[in-house]
Amino acid sequence: MYRYDEFDEAFVRERVAQFSDQVARRLAGDLDEEQFKPLRLQNGVYLQLHAYMLRIAVPYGTLSSRQMRKLAFIARNYDKGYGHFTTRQNLQFNWPALKDVPEILGHLADVEMHAIQTSGNCIRNVTADHFAGVAADEVADPRPYAEILRQWSTIHPEFLFLPRKFKIAVTGADADRAAVRFHDIGLQVKRNEAGELGFAVWIGGGMGRTPMVGYQIRDFLPEADLLAYSEAIVRIYNLYGRRDNKYKARLKILIHEGGAETIAAEIEQEFNEIRYGVLRLPDDEIRRIETYFAAPDYPTRASESVPFKRARLADPAFDRWVGNNVSPHRAPGHAIVTVSLKPIGGVPGNATADQMDAVADIAERFSADEIRVSHEQNLVLPHVALEDVKAVYDALAAAGLATGNAGLVTDIIACPGLDYCALATARSIPVAERISERFGNPERQQEIGPLKIKISGCINACGHHHAGHIGILGLDRKGEEFYQITLGGSGDETASIGEIVGRGFSTDEVVDAVQQIVDTYIVHRESSEESFLAAYRRLGPAPFKEALYGTA
Amino acid sequence: MSDAQAQLPIWKDGSFGADAWVAVSAETELPADPAPILVPLAEFLAEAGRYTARDGDIGVLVGAGEDVHPLVPYLGDLRLIALEFPKFADGRNYSTARLLRERFGYAGELRATGDVLIDQIPLMRRCGIVSFAVKHEPTRRALLAHHSVEVRHYYQPVQSDAEVPAGTRPWARLPAARLPAA
């Protein structure tokens, strides 16, 4: 893991002091709410429907046990005993008092954490593949690059008042687990024919009310050019992005209206001006940052474990959990464990303080002290020995965290929605809970297979509904919540935006509608090997429309 | 800090001073004496000779979103470029400031005007701005009291004599004054 040195430590302490002073000046009336707003947002403080919300950065989703325990401590002492893991690998507390926020930031600084730039019209927390460094299919660990980008973007004096928010994601494998094509800048670490490291680069992807899949501006950007190229992109965006309408202010709109090739040419020209300047990354410095992310020394293990196999045979629930929540690891005899934060009928992404502590303990004992947060609102234990998997499962079960549904129909992404959010037009969480209950039977879920349902409570699309195989968007129609359904979206390497299937559904109807869609898929799929997404792409919307609305 | 300063508009080098620059436009008759004049960018570019032929210093006012590339041939003639921040949240002129300083080598005074607030001044400084037309009263009070709670560890290199490299990371910077004299 990255560790702060004296420079980073001094930096984060100064930042806490700065924000404490800003809060004091706000309370004294020297700053009005309009002036204070971007300052608090750049420190993760939102004004929600009922209270302030604090969004804490988990850079590229990597946490140590010590950091997780601190989050549990904050949940217990400053909130209502729980926190909410988000689709950008961050953690939100929904009930802190503004006056306590500087103190909370001080506690975070004690464990090398902060809430900087988790909101506001600036470069946000940089996300990465939650299997980074351990995935069997990875070319290189994306986190050293994400860390370099995190540092460069932190209080960047030129880029704190951009037209709108700006999101960067990095992955290191062909299988895109970081949704890089839905970010303002998406990077995929790769090697060129000469074996040199660099990036495929996408720009201008995003969700929101105008969802767009990113435009691939580079097939291969040498790694030394990472910061110069990023600075060129953000500078062009800062200078030319629209500021007259917040809904047309993202980079995707600049590219859409200006023309991808025109904007790309501007970026390349700017890049050529600064390419060989101070932002060029020296190889030895990249390699030095990389050493922070070196894998633990795994003891040599056989690639198979007899006790693990026996446990699978003996316990069908464990066997099913392994099938869904355990992924291949690049070290023989090891596994990546996904800890589902999607209990049947529960709130997606929520964890209690006790659960956070339990995960911290399990990670300390069985996963080299390391935890990941996934953009699908789950946790990941990245370094588990196969023969420990059963013990991990038992410990998770004791904490109520052994739901074996990763990637299945009840592994739902949902934004906080109208239960918390001031922007929301409808509730998301209760819909997620009801869908989860409807499909809660484990055999039924297994029969349905991989299926991503994503729910947003407004058009801003924090629940990523555009990228859901089944997407649900909650809207308001004359004071009544109703839900629009999209089909066929995907956030992976085959990125696509879901298509609206037809008229929306009431709160009472929406769960039945989802079930009809699922039933229709089961009837039409070629075999159980054909996933929902594959079937939809083959069939198109017609059979689903017919099932939902009758023949046109 | 004197009461006299309380009326003066321009913060520079640690104190408030008078604004000697006379705003002119295409319709304005130019002052006869060699008083320094401040001309909006478009009007300067439309009739540069009218202003450069005159005795006296020239400054140009650049609005947010205005392209300064056409100004490059004249940069040596200018003693002031005033960058407008119509709203503090409009960040376009941060980029323009860096382009003027770092790309085009503009060496004269770079000033922020408009909605200039205490929390943005450190960022403006890092981008090369050295003087500030400040109207906001709490900001004026804070400046006069030298009340400044800044983050003075930087994760980005900007081209500035005021900052020096720090540690092994090639992008890390510290304020130059903090280091012991060589």
XYZ file of C-alpha atoms in Angstrom:
734
model
C 0.000 0.000 0.000
C 1.027 3.578 -0.464
C 2.425 5.071 2.746
C 2.611 8.766 3.546
C 6.052 10.255 3.952
C 6.728 13.468 5.896
C 5.637 15.574 2.939
C 2.256 13.834 2.614
C 1.748 13.899 6.375
C 2.459 17.638 6.572
C 0.228 18.224 3.553
C -2.827 16.486 4.983
C -2.411 18.195 8.392
C -2.241 21.600 6.705
C -5.364 20.722 4.786
C -7.251 19.902 7.991
C -6.115 23.218 9.519
C -7.190 25.069 6.372
C -10.665 23.554 6.410
C -11.050 24.154 10.165
C -10.332 27.811 9.474
C -12.821 27.875 6.608
C -15.544 26.330 8.796
C -14.794 28.932 11.497
C -15.028 31.767 8.960
C -18.305 30.342 7.640
C -19.746 30.210 11.154
C -18.506 33.777 11.761
C -20.252 34.958 8.589
C -17.098 35.943 6.673
C -17.971 33.356 4.062
C -21.524 33.129 2.762
C -22.987 29.766 1.803
C -22.283 30.313 -1.887
C -18.621 31.067 -1.198
C -18.298 28.238 1.321
C -20.007 25.624 -0.825
C -17.111 24.736 -3.162
C -14.692 24.746 -0.229
C -16.747 22.259 1.753
C -17.432 20.172 -1.347
C -13.690 19.969 -2.035
C -13.432 18.560 1.483
C -16.196 16.030 0.939
C -18.997 17.840 2.801
C -22.397 17.829 1.096
C -25.613 19.329 2.352
C -28.115 16.502 2.036
C -31.856 16.323 2.534
C -31.736 15.935 6.308
C -28.146 16.645 7.316
C -24.584 17.131 6.134
C -22.965 14.154 4.451
C -19.234 13.492 4.534
C -17.694 11.556 1.656
C -14.299 10.111 2.524
C -11.815 9.268 -0.208
C -10.629 5.709 -0.528
C -8.022 6.242 -3.257
C -8.374 3.508 -5.902
C -10.421 1.578 -3.334
C -7.501 0.305 -1.239
C -7.751 0.240 2.580
C -5.662 -1.259 5.376
C -7.262 -2.904 8.406
C -6.150 0.048 10.517
C -7.914 2.464 8.173
C -11.082 0.359 8.156
C -11.110 0.341 11.962
C -10.847 4.129 11.950
C -13.878 4.303 9.651
C -15.735 2.077 12.142
C -14.671 4.403 14.958
C -16.021 7.428 13.072
C -19.279 5.605 12.268
C -19.753 4.827 15.951
C -18.770 8.187 17.388
C -19.905 10.731 14.808
C -22.651 8.959 12.872
C -25.440 6.483 13.515
C -23.196 3.440 13.565
C -22.945 2.737 9.853
C -21.453 4.005 6.608
C -22.244 3.666 2.917
C -19.694 2.501 0.345
C -20.221 4.264 -2.974
C -19.934 3.526 -6.676
C -16.682 5.506 -6.775
C -15.013 3.347 -4.116
C -15.539 6.012 -1.441
C -17.320 5.887 1.917
C -20.137 8.219 2.908
C -21.332 9.098 6.366
C -24.858 10.458 6.292
C -25.242 12.116 9.679
C -22.153 14.035 10.819
C -22.487 17.530 12.324
C -20.641 20.255 10.416
C -18.854 21.363 13.577
C -17.434 17.836 13.989
C -16.091 17.548 10.450
C -12.647 19.107 11.095
C -12.215 16.706 14.031
C -13.243 13.750 11.852
C -10.747 14.866 9.203
C -8.102 14.920 11.951
C -8.928 11.297 12.836
C -8.667 10.386 9.164
C -5.296 12.113 8.869
C -4.083 9.894 11.730
C -4.446 6.909 9.388
C -3.294 8.613 6.168
C -6.780 9.354 4.874
C -8.717 12.437 3.862
C -11.866 13.633 2.111
C -10.150 15.908 -0.413
C -11.856 16.396 -3.769
C -14.509 13.746 -3.236
C -16.927 16.354 -4.520
C -16.975 19.715 -6.275
C -16.124 20.789 -9.817
C -12.604 19.408 -9.675
C -10.695 16.211 -10.367
C -12.288 13.615 -8.103
C -10.894 10.609 -6.293
C -9.116 8.397 -8.841
C -10.605 4.906 -9.028
C -9.080 1.609 -10.159
C -9.869 -2.050 -10.721
C -10.733 -3.473 -7.288
C -8.777 -6.630 -8.214
C -5.673 -4.530 -9.019
C -2.395 -6.265 -8.296
C -3.906 -9.717 -7.814
C -6.114 -10.384 -10.832
C -5.025 -13.341 -12.905
C -5.660 -11.423 -16.148
C -3.704 -8.258 -15.332
C -0.900 -6.711 -17.439
C 0.276 -4.408 -14.642
C -1.073 -3.004 -11.383
C -2.955 0.231 -12.195
C -2.662 1.653 -8.653
C 0.824 3.201 -8.905
C -0.488 5.298 -11.796
C -3.685 6.080 -9.893
C -1.564 7.237 -6.939
C 0.581 9.453 -9.182
C -2.608 10.926 -10.650
C -4.063 11.367 -7.158
C -1.073 13.404 -6.100
C -0.935 15.513 -9.257
C -4.656 16.292 -9.100
C -4.703 17.134 -5.363
C -5.216 20.883 -4.886
C -4.059 21.424 -8.464
C -4.189 25.242 -8.482
C -5.320 25.471 -12.096
C -8.051 22.850 -11.911
C -10.140 23.417 -8.775
C -12.840 25.444 -10.559
C -13.533 23.359 -13.631
C -16.845 23.643 -15.495
C -18.016 20.478 -13.732
C -16.719 17.398 -11.932
C -13.972 15.349 -13.550
C -13.496 11.626 -13.003
C -10.515 9.413 -13.786
C -10.357 5.598 -13.632
C -7.476 3.216 -14.323
C -7.491 -0.503 -15.043
C -4.703 -2.917 -15.864
C -6.551 -5.703 -17.650
C -8.590 -6.279 -20.799
C -11.574 -7.226 -18.640
C -12.701 -3.787 -17.532
C -13.734 -3.894 -13.878
C -13.307 -0.125 -13.425
C -15.784 1.110 -16.095
C -13.022 3.218 -17.668
C -15.158 3.952 -20.730
C -17.634 5.820 -18.502
C -15.085 8.289 -17.102
C -13.829 11.706 -18.200
C -10.448 10.032 -18.548
C -10.288 6.243 -18.680
C -6.911 4.511 -18.773
C -6.028 0.902 -19.452
C -2.459 -0.089 -18.685
C -1.029 -2.150 -21.546
C 2.218 -3.062 -23.253
C 3.083 -2.104 -26.811
C 4.773 -4.399 -29.304
C 8.177 -3.426 -27.907
C 7.026 -4.534 -24.447
C 6.936 -1.001 -23.041
C 4.266 0.042 -20.577
C 1.716 2.676 -21.441
C -2.013 3.299 -21.664
C -4.967 3.096 -23.939
C -6.813 6.361 -23.260
C -10.528 7.137 -23.468
C -11.957 10.582 -22.833
C -15.413 12.025 -22.401
C -17.292 9.036 -21.096
C -19.929 9.613 -18.455
C -23.376 8.888 -17.148
C -25.708 11.661 -16.017
C -28.582 12.864 -18.165
C -26.568 12.516 -21.374
C -24.768 9.189 -21.055
C -21.852 8.626 -23.406
C -19.285 5.903 -23.906
C -15.802 7.432 -23.978
C -13.949 8.291 -27.166
C -10.648 6.443 -27.574
C -8.105 9.194 -28.118
C -4.967 7.045 -27.802
C -4.256 3.407 -28.434
C -0.918 3.740 -26.668
C 0.321 6.604 -24.527
C 3.822 5.983 -23.109
C 3.760 5.837 -19.294
C 6.216 8.761 -18.986
C 3.576 10.998 -20.575
C 0.787 10.206 -18.079
C 0.742 13.539 -16.255
C 1.520 15.776 -19.216
C -1.255 14.180 -21.246
C -3.722 14.394 -18.362
C -2.820 18.046 -17.804
C -3.363 18.758 -21.509
C -6.809 17.134 -21.428
C -7.934 18.972 -18.302
C -6.523 22.307 -19.519
C -8.445 22.102 -22.802
C -11.551 21.164 -20.835
C -11.057 24.014 -18.339
C -10.628 26.571 -21.116
C -13.335 25.417 -23.505
C -15.893 23.395 -21.534
C -19.328 24.990 -21.295
C -20.148 26.935 -18.143
C -23.569 28.288 -19.098
C -25.532 25.149 -18.195
C -24.414 22.662 -15.552
C -26.090 19.830 -17.415
C -23.997 20.534 -20.510
C -20.728 21.231 -18.713
C -19.031 17.818 -18.657
C -16.158 16.942 -20.989
C -18.454 14.565 -22.884
C -20.561 17.516 -24.064
C -17.502 19.483 -25.204
C -16.452 16.469 -27.259
C -19.960 15.897 -28.556
C -20.516 19.521 -29.580
C -16.957 20.361 -30.614
C -16.372 17.121 -32.493
C -14.148 14.364 -31.140
C -11.428 14.866 -33.740
C -11.307 18.636 -33.259
C -11.050 18.365 -29.473
C -8.534 15.531 -29.780
C -6.384 17.738 -32.042
C -6.509 20.550 -29.461
C -5.451 18.138 -26.737
C -2.597 16.709 -28.811
C -1.374 20.211 -29.631
C -1.423 21.206 -25.976
C 0.303 17.954 -25.059
C 3.089 18.601 -27.564
C 3.761 21.926 -25.876
C 4.282 20.398 -22.423
C 5.301 16.835 -23.211
C 8.998 17.225 -22.437
C 8.511 19.598 -19.509
C 8.461 19.095 -15.755
C 5.519 16.692 -15.851
C 7.423 13.992 -17.717
C 7.632 10.994 -15.377
C 11.098 9.595 -14.759
C 11.190 5.820 -14.959
C 12.928 5.422 -11.587
C 10.210 7.434 -9.844
C 7.412 5.305 -11.329
C 9.288 2.187 -10.242
C 9.758 3.666 -6.749
C 6.012 4.343 -6.388
C 5.369 0.816 -7.684
C 7.280 -0.722 -4.788
C 4.602 0.575 -2.397
C 2.120 -1.675 -4.162
C 4.269 -4.789 -4.319
C 2.314 -7.932 -3.498
C 2.933 -9.502 -0.093
C 5.374 -12.417 0.005
C 2.956 -15.239 -0.611
C 4.141 -18.517 0.859
C 4.510 -21.121 -1.857
C 1.316 -23.107 -2.000
C -0.068 -25.909 -4.105
C -2.531 -24.607 -6.662
C -5.237 -26.782 -5.125
C -6.267 -27.262 -1.510
C -7.788 -30.511 -0.303
C -9.460 -29.003 2.824
C -10.985 -26.313 0.611
C -12.392 -28.917 -1.782
C -13.744 -30.982 1.074
C -15.440 -27.976 2.618
C -17.113 -27.173 -0.707
C -18.429 -30.722 -0.973
C -19.647 -30.732 2.614
C -21.474 -27.409 2.629
C -23.670 -26.429 -0.343
C -24.126 -22.827 0.875
C -20.349 -22.414 1.130
C -19.934 -24.042 -2.264
C -22.401 -21.606 -3.823
C -20.717 -18.640 -2.122
C -17.336 -19.783 -3.471
C -18.804 -20.093 -6.964
C -19.955 -16.481 -6.936
C -17.695 -14.605 -4.529
C -14.267 -16.158 -5.045
C -12.200 -15.120 -8.067
C -8.946 -16.409 -9.572
C -5.764 -15.002 -8.074
C -2.493 -14.747 -9.892
C -0.560 -16.496 -7.114
C -1.070 -20.299 -6.998
C -3.105 -21.508 -4.034
C -4.633 -18.076 -3.395
C -7.983 -16.483 -4.064
C -9.683 -13.102 -4.212
C -12.755 -12.988 -1.970
C -15.629 -10.588 -2.611
C -17.481 -9.606 0.558
C -21.011 -8.822 -0.525
C -22.574 -5.721 1.020
C -25.870 -6.773 -0.550
C -27.687 -8.872 2.049
C -31.068 -10.024 0.803
C -33.510 -7.190 1.433
C -30.774 -4.880 2.703
C -29.398 -1.480 1.693
C -26.750 -1.877 -1.057
C -23.314 -0.740 0.105
C -24.119 -0.166 3.758
C -21.890 -1.590 6.487
C -22.227 -1.207 10.231
C -19.304 -0.216 12.425
C -19.199 -3.770 13.787
C -19.080 -5.174 10.262
C -16.255 -2.803 9.346
C -14.323 -4.004 12.388
C -15.054 -7.620 11.517
C -13.745 -7.143 7.962
C -10.672 -5.379 9.353
C -9.983 -8.325 11.680
C -10.487 -10.883 8.912
C -8.235 -8.926 6.553
C -5.539 -8.641 9.187
C -5.593 -12.365 9.812
C -6.197 -13.739 6.321
C -5.602 -11.066 3.670
C -2.244 -9.409 4.368
C -4.004 -6.555 6.144
C -5.593 -5.306 2.952
C -9.165 -4.566 1.862
C -10.581 -3.158 -1.348
C -13.780 -1.270 -2.033
C -15.354 -2.123 -5.381
C -17.294 0.315 -7.540
C -20.095 -2.219 -7.284
C -20.396 -1.314 -3.593
C -18.853 -4.481 -2.225
C -15.633 -5.136 -0.313
C -12.815 -7.365 -1.483
C -10.200 -9.384 0.412
C -7.414 -9.606 -2.159
C -4.886 -12.033 -0.653
C -6.630 -15.076 0.820
C -4.975 -18.537 0.814
C -7.331 -21.180 -0.603
C -7.087 -23.231 2.569
C -8.223 -20.186 4.607
C -11.264 -19.464 2.460
C -13.608 -21.536 4.653
C -12.410 -19.786 7.813
C -12.930 -16.428 6.097
C -16.425 -17.501 5.076
C -17.294 -18.583 8.617
C -16.002 -15.305 10.063
C -17.936 -13.304 7.457
C -21.077 -15.344 8.183
C -20.757 -14.484 11.875
C -20.758 -10.804 10.902
C -23.719 -11.170 8.540
C -21.481 -10.683 5.510
C -21.504 -14.059 3.793
C -24.156 -13.396 1.154
C -23.073 -15.448 -1.863
C -24.508 -13.219 -4.566
C -21.581 -11.385 -6.194
C -22.494 -10.628 -9.805
C -26.011 -12.047 -9.463
C -29.418 -10.409 -9.690
C -29.444 -9.323 -6.029
C -25.949 -7.732 -6.232
C -27.708 -4.454 -6.970
C -26.068 -1.051 -7.233
C -28.241 1.772 -5.906
C -27.629 5.404 -5.120
C -28.900 6.782 -1.770
C -31.945 8.236 -3.535
C -34.740 10.226 -1.987
C -34.144 8.685 1.434
C -31.034 10.877 1.742
C -30.226 12.912 -1.330
C -31.356 16.475 -1.969
C -31.164 15.959 -5.744
C -33.179 12.743 -5.898
C -36.591 12.572 -7.544
C -37.477 9.106 -6.265
C -36.377 6.509 -3.757
C -33.802 3.917 -4.861
C -33.036 1.917 -1.745
C -36.553 0.559 -1.109
C -36.774 -0.599 -4.742
C -33.412 -2.362 -4.395
C -34.578 -3.987 -1.170
C -37.790 -5.253 -2.760
C -36.069 -6.611 -5.866
C -33.523 -8.301 -3.621
C -36.306 -9.953 -1.620
C -38.172 -11.006 -4.759
C -35.113 -12.812 -6.123
C -33.608 -13.768 -2.763
C -33.849 -17.530 -3.224
C -30.275 -18.733 -3.824
C -31.190 -21.473 -6.335
C -33.306 -19.019 -8.314
C -30.479 -16.480 -8.457
C -28.045 -19.144 -9.567
C -30.420 -20.223 -12.315
C -30.676 -16.631 -13.596
C -26.892 -16.228 -13.660
C -24.864 -13.023 -14.087
C -27.158 -10.003 -14.103
C -26.397 -6.441 -13.080
C -29.312 -4.310 -11.895
C -28.436 -0.666 -11.252
C -30.803 1.893 -9.759
C -30.565 5.691 -9.745
C -32.973 7.962 -7.915
C -32.597 10.788 -10.411
C -31.292 11.653 -13.815
C -27.782 12.347 -12.469
C -27.300 8.579 -12.563
C -25.145 8.019 -9.462
C -26.545 4.471 -9.441
C -25.086 3.957 -12.948
C -28.423 2.783 -14.353
C -27.266 3.504 -17.919
C -24.647 0.776 -17.511
C -27.007 -1.738 -15.890
C -28.016 -4.873 -17.786
C -31.310 -3.814 -16.282
C -31.235 -0.122 -15.381
C -33.877 1.563 -13.256
C -34.249 5.337 -13.126
C -36.537 6.817 -10.491
C -38.405 9.953 -11.580
C -41.162 12.151 -10.268
C -44.423 12.543 -12.173
C -46.802 15.014 -10.564
C -45.676 14.066 -7.069
C -45.711 10.312 -7.745
C -42.534 8.260 -8.000
C -42.242 6.234 -11.176
C -39.468 4.163 -12.638
C -38.124 4.043 -16.171
C -36.414 0.802 -17.175
C -33.475 0.508 -19.571
C -32.071 -2.743 -20.923
C -28.726 -3.786 -22.347
C -26.354 -1.359 -20.662
C -22.887 -2.502 -19.670
C -19.938 -0.860 -17.922
C -17.299 -3.366 -18.968
C -14.999 -3.619 -22.007
C -18.077 -4.068 -24.191
C -19.483 -0.806 -22.817
C -22.957 0.128 -23.939
C -25.747 2.409 -22.806
C -29.043 0.826 -21.894
C -32.073 1.511 -24.082
C -35.373 2.663 -22.610
C -37.765 -0.251 -22.954
C -41.007 1.731 -22.809
C -43.238 3.709 -20.476
C -42.302 3.772 -16.795
C -43.730 1.852 -13.886
C -45.197 2.882 -10.557
C -43.577 1.941 -7.266
C -46.066 -0.912 -6.988
C -45.424 -2.175 -10.523
C -41.659 -1.908 -10.882
C -40.618 -5.118 -9.122
C -43.140 -7.146 -11.140
C -41.772 -5.533 -14.287
C -38.229 -6.603 -13.410
C -39.470 -10.112 -12.775
C -41.227 -10.190 -16.146
C -38.006 -9.106 -17.831
C -36.058 -11.825 -16.052
C -38.695 -14.451 -16.845
C -38.657 -13.417 -20.488
C -34.901 -13.841 -20.586
C -35.130 -17.313 -19.047
C -37.677 -18.368 -21.661
C -35.701 -16.993 -24.603
C -32.102 -17.774 -23.693
C -30.366 -20.380 -25.826
C -29.034 -22.143 -22.766
C -28.047 -21.337 -19.212
C -24.661 -20.415 -20.669
C -26.143 -17.402 -22.443
C -26.136 -14.496 -19.984
C -28.892 -11.916 -19.770
C -26.706 -9.329 -21.535
C -25.737 -11.724 -24.334
C -29.366 -12.737 -24.801
C -30.537 -9.128 -24.893
C -27.892 -8.258 -27.456
C -29.026 -11.178 -29.618
C -32.765 -10.675 -29.189
C -33.119 -6.928 -28.969
C -35.914 -5.304 -26.991
C -38.914 -6.822 -28.819
C -39.660 -9.863 -26.605
C -39.174 -7.774 -23.474
C -41.504 -5.039 -24.726
C -44.065 -7.642 -25.588
C -43.875 -9.217 -22.134
C -44.176 -5.846 -20.423
C -46.690 -4.046 -22.576
C -48.355 -6.669 -24.770
C -48.040 -6.618 -28.539
C -47.799 -3.143 -29.969
C -1.490 48.106 8.307
C -2.808 51.590 8.198
C -6.319 52.982 7.915
C -5.165 54.661 4.729
C -4.830 51.235 3.142
C -8.466 50.477 3.891
C -9.577 52.582 0.910
C -7.020 51.320 -1.601
C -8.095 48.630 -4.051
C -5.008 46.666 -5.116
C -3.307 44.052 -2.927
C 0.294 43.496 -3.956
C 3.485 42.510 -2.136
C 1.789 42.447 1.249
C -0.108 45.750 1.243
C -2.949 47.619 -0.417
C -2.061 50.312 -2.942
C -3.739 52.671 -5.356
C -4.864 51.605 -8.806
C -2.957 53.854 -11.197
C -4.446 52.226 -14.285
C -7.066 54.240 -16.193
C -9.705 52.087 -17.873
C -10.192 53.140 -21.489
C -12.127 51.773 -24.448
C -12.526 52.410 -28.168
C -15.005 55.193 -27.399
C -12.819 56.824 -24.749
C -10.456 59.609 -25.595
C -7.018 58.552 -24.423
C -5.580 60.541 -21.536
C -3.175 63.235 -22.740
C -0.663 62.655 -19.974
C 1.353 59.428 -19.932
C -0.977 57.797 -17.377
C -1.037 53.993 -17.688
C -4.133 52.737 -19.499
C -6.024 49.477 -19.244
C -7.667 48.341 -22.515
C -10.107 45.448 -22.996
C -8.454 42.667 -24.993
C -10.710 42.793 -28.069
C -10.341 46.552 -28.408
C -6.602 46.372 -28.003
C -6.316 43.736 -30.723
C -8.632 45.662 -33.060
C -6.521 48.806 -32.926
C -3.218 47.981 -31.252
C -1.395 50.863 -32.986
C -3.701 53.417 -31.354
C -2.471 52.325 -27.949
C 1.152 51.369 -28.599
C 1.899 54.639 -30.420
C 1.033 56.600 -27.309
C 3.502 57.466 -24.545
C 2.660 55.655 -21.333
C 2.227 52.113 -20.093
C -0.372 49.769 -21.530
C -2.319 47.092 -19.744
C -4.872 44.667 -21.198
C -8.005 43.339 -19.510
C -8.722 39.696 -20.370
C -12.212 38.388 -19.736
C -12.853 34.771 -18.725
C -12.852 32.600 -21.814
C -11.010 35.085 -24.039
C -8.213 33.622 -26.142
C -4.864 35.275 -25.417
C -2.955 33.700 -28.317
C -3.393 36.804 -30.539
C -1.916 38.883 -27.745
C 1.409 37.052 -27.842
C 3.188 39.424 -30.296
C 2.415 42.346 -27.980
C 3.351 40.828 -24.638
C 6.648 42.738 -24.529
C 4.673 46.015 -24.808
C 2.427 45.259 -21.857
C 3.160 46.101 -18.253
C -0.100 44.724 -16.887
C -2.489 41.962 -17.828
C -5.625 41.940 -15.704
C -7.468 38.603 -15.702
C -11.128 38.793 -14.889
C -12.849 36.284 -12.618
C -16.518 37.214 -13.156
C -17.467 34.617 -10.519
C -14.898 33.032 -8.228
C -16.149 29.649 -9.476
C -15.208 30.468 -13.087
C -11.752 28.913 -13.310
C -10.814 29.605 -16.933
C -8.315 32.345 -16.166
C -6.247 30.065 -13.945
C -5.273 28.286 -17.160
C -4.801 31.568 -19.001
C -2.491 32.818 -16.251
C -0.268 29.766 -16.535
C -0.211 29.988 -20.336
C 0.831 33.647 -20.191
C 3.592 32.996 -17.662
C 4.854 29.564 -18.582
C 4.112 29.222 -22.294
C 4.431 32.768 -23.574
C 6.940 34.069 -21.029
C 4.960 37.143 -20.059
C 7.061 38.888 -17.374
C 4.924 41.922 -16.475
C 2.329 42.238 -13.743
C -0.482 39.684 -13.771
C -3.537 40.802 -11.831
C -6.775 39.152 -10.781
C -9.919 41.287 -10.924
C -13.579 40.558 -10.305
C -14.770 38.113 -7.650
C -11.446 37.714 -5.829
C -11.658 35.906 -2.482
C -9.141 34.950 0.197
C -9.469 31.202 -0.338
C -8.628 31.446 -4.038
C -5.710 33.877 -3.771
C -3.113 31.169 -2.951
C -4.200 29.229 -6.053
C -4.004 32.352 -8.194
C -0.505 33.038 -6.884
C 0.632 29.556 -7.840
C -0.630 30.218 -11.372
C 1.519 33.353 -11.622
C -0.847 36.135 -10.524
C 0.884 38.725 -8.306
C -1.674 41.470 -7.653
C -5.325 41.373 -6.695
C -8.153 43.862 -7.052
C -10.131 42.980 -3.938
C -13.632 44.239 -3.178
C -14.857 41.570 -0.762
C -14.621 43.091 2.722
C -13.860 39.931 4.740
C -11.097 39.141 2.225
C -9.671 42.656 2.620
C -9.721 42.285 6.393
C -8.051 38.885 6.227
C -5.337 40.203 3.906
C -4.672 43.220 6.116
C -4.439 40.934 9.144
C -2.154 38.584 7.152
C -4.590 35.854 8.077
C -3.818 33.034 5.750
C -4.257 29.345 6.420
C -2.736 27.801 3.330
C -1.604 24.369 2.316
C 2.044 24.972 1.497
C 3.003 21.527 0.289
C 2.353 21.243 -3.433
C 1.857 18.157 -5.576
C 2.233 19.897 -8.932
C 5.196 21.693 -10.425
C 4.342 25.164 -11.677
C 6.992 27.380 -13.167
C 7.676 29.806 -10.385
C 10.730 31.192 -8.614
C 8.716 31.050 -5.406
C 8.753 27.246 -5.288
C 11.509 24.667 -5.150
C 11.541 20.888 -5.673
C 10.995 18.760 -2.572
C 12.205 15.194 -2.072
C 12.427 12.475 -4.670
C 9.093 13.080 -6.324
C 9.765 15.258 -9.347
C 6.342 16.915 -9.051
C 6.493 17.872 -5.338
C 7.223 21.486 -4.439
C 7.705 23.633 -1.336
C 7.742 27.408 -0.980
C 11.281 28.636 -1.627
C 11.387 30.788 1.503
C 10.922 27.779 3.732
C 14.300 26.277 2.837
C 17.471 27.490 4.547
C 19.446 29.920 2.421
C 22.034 28.240 0.244
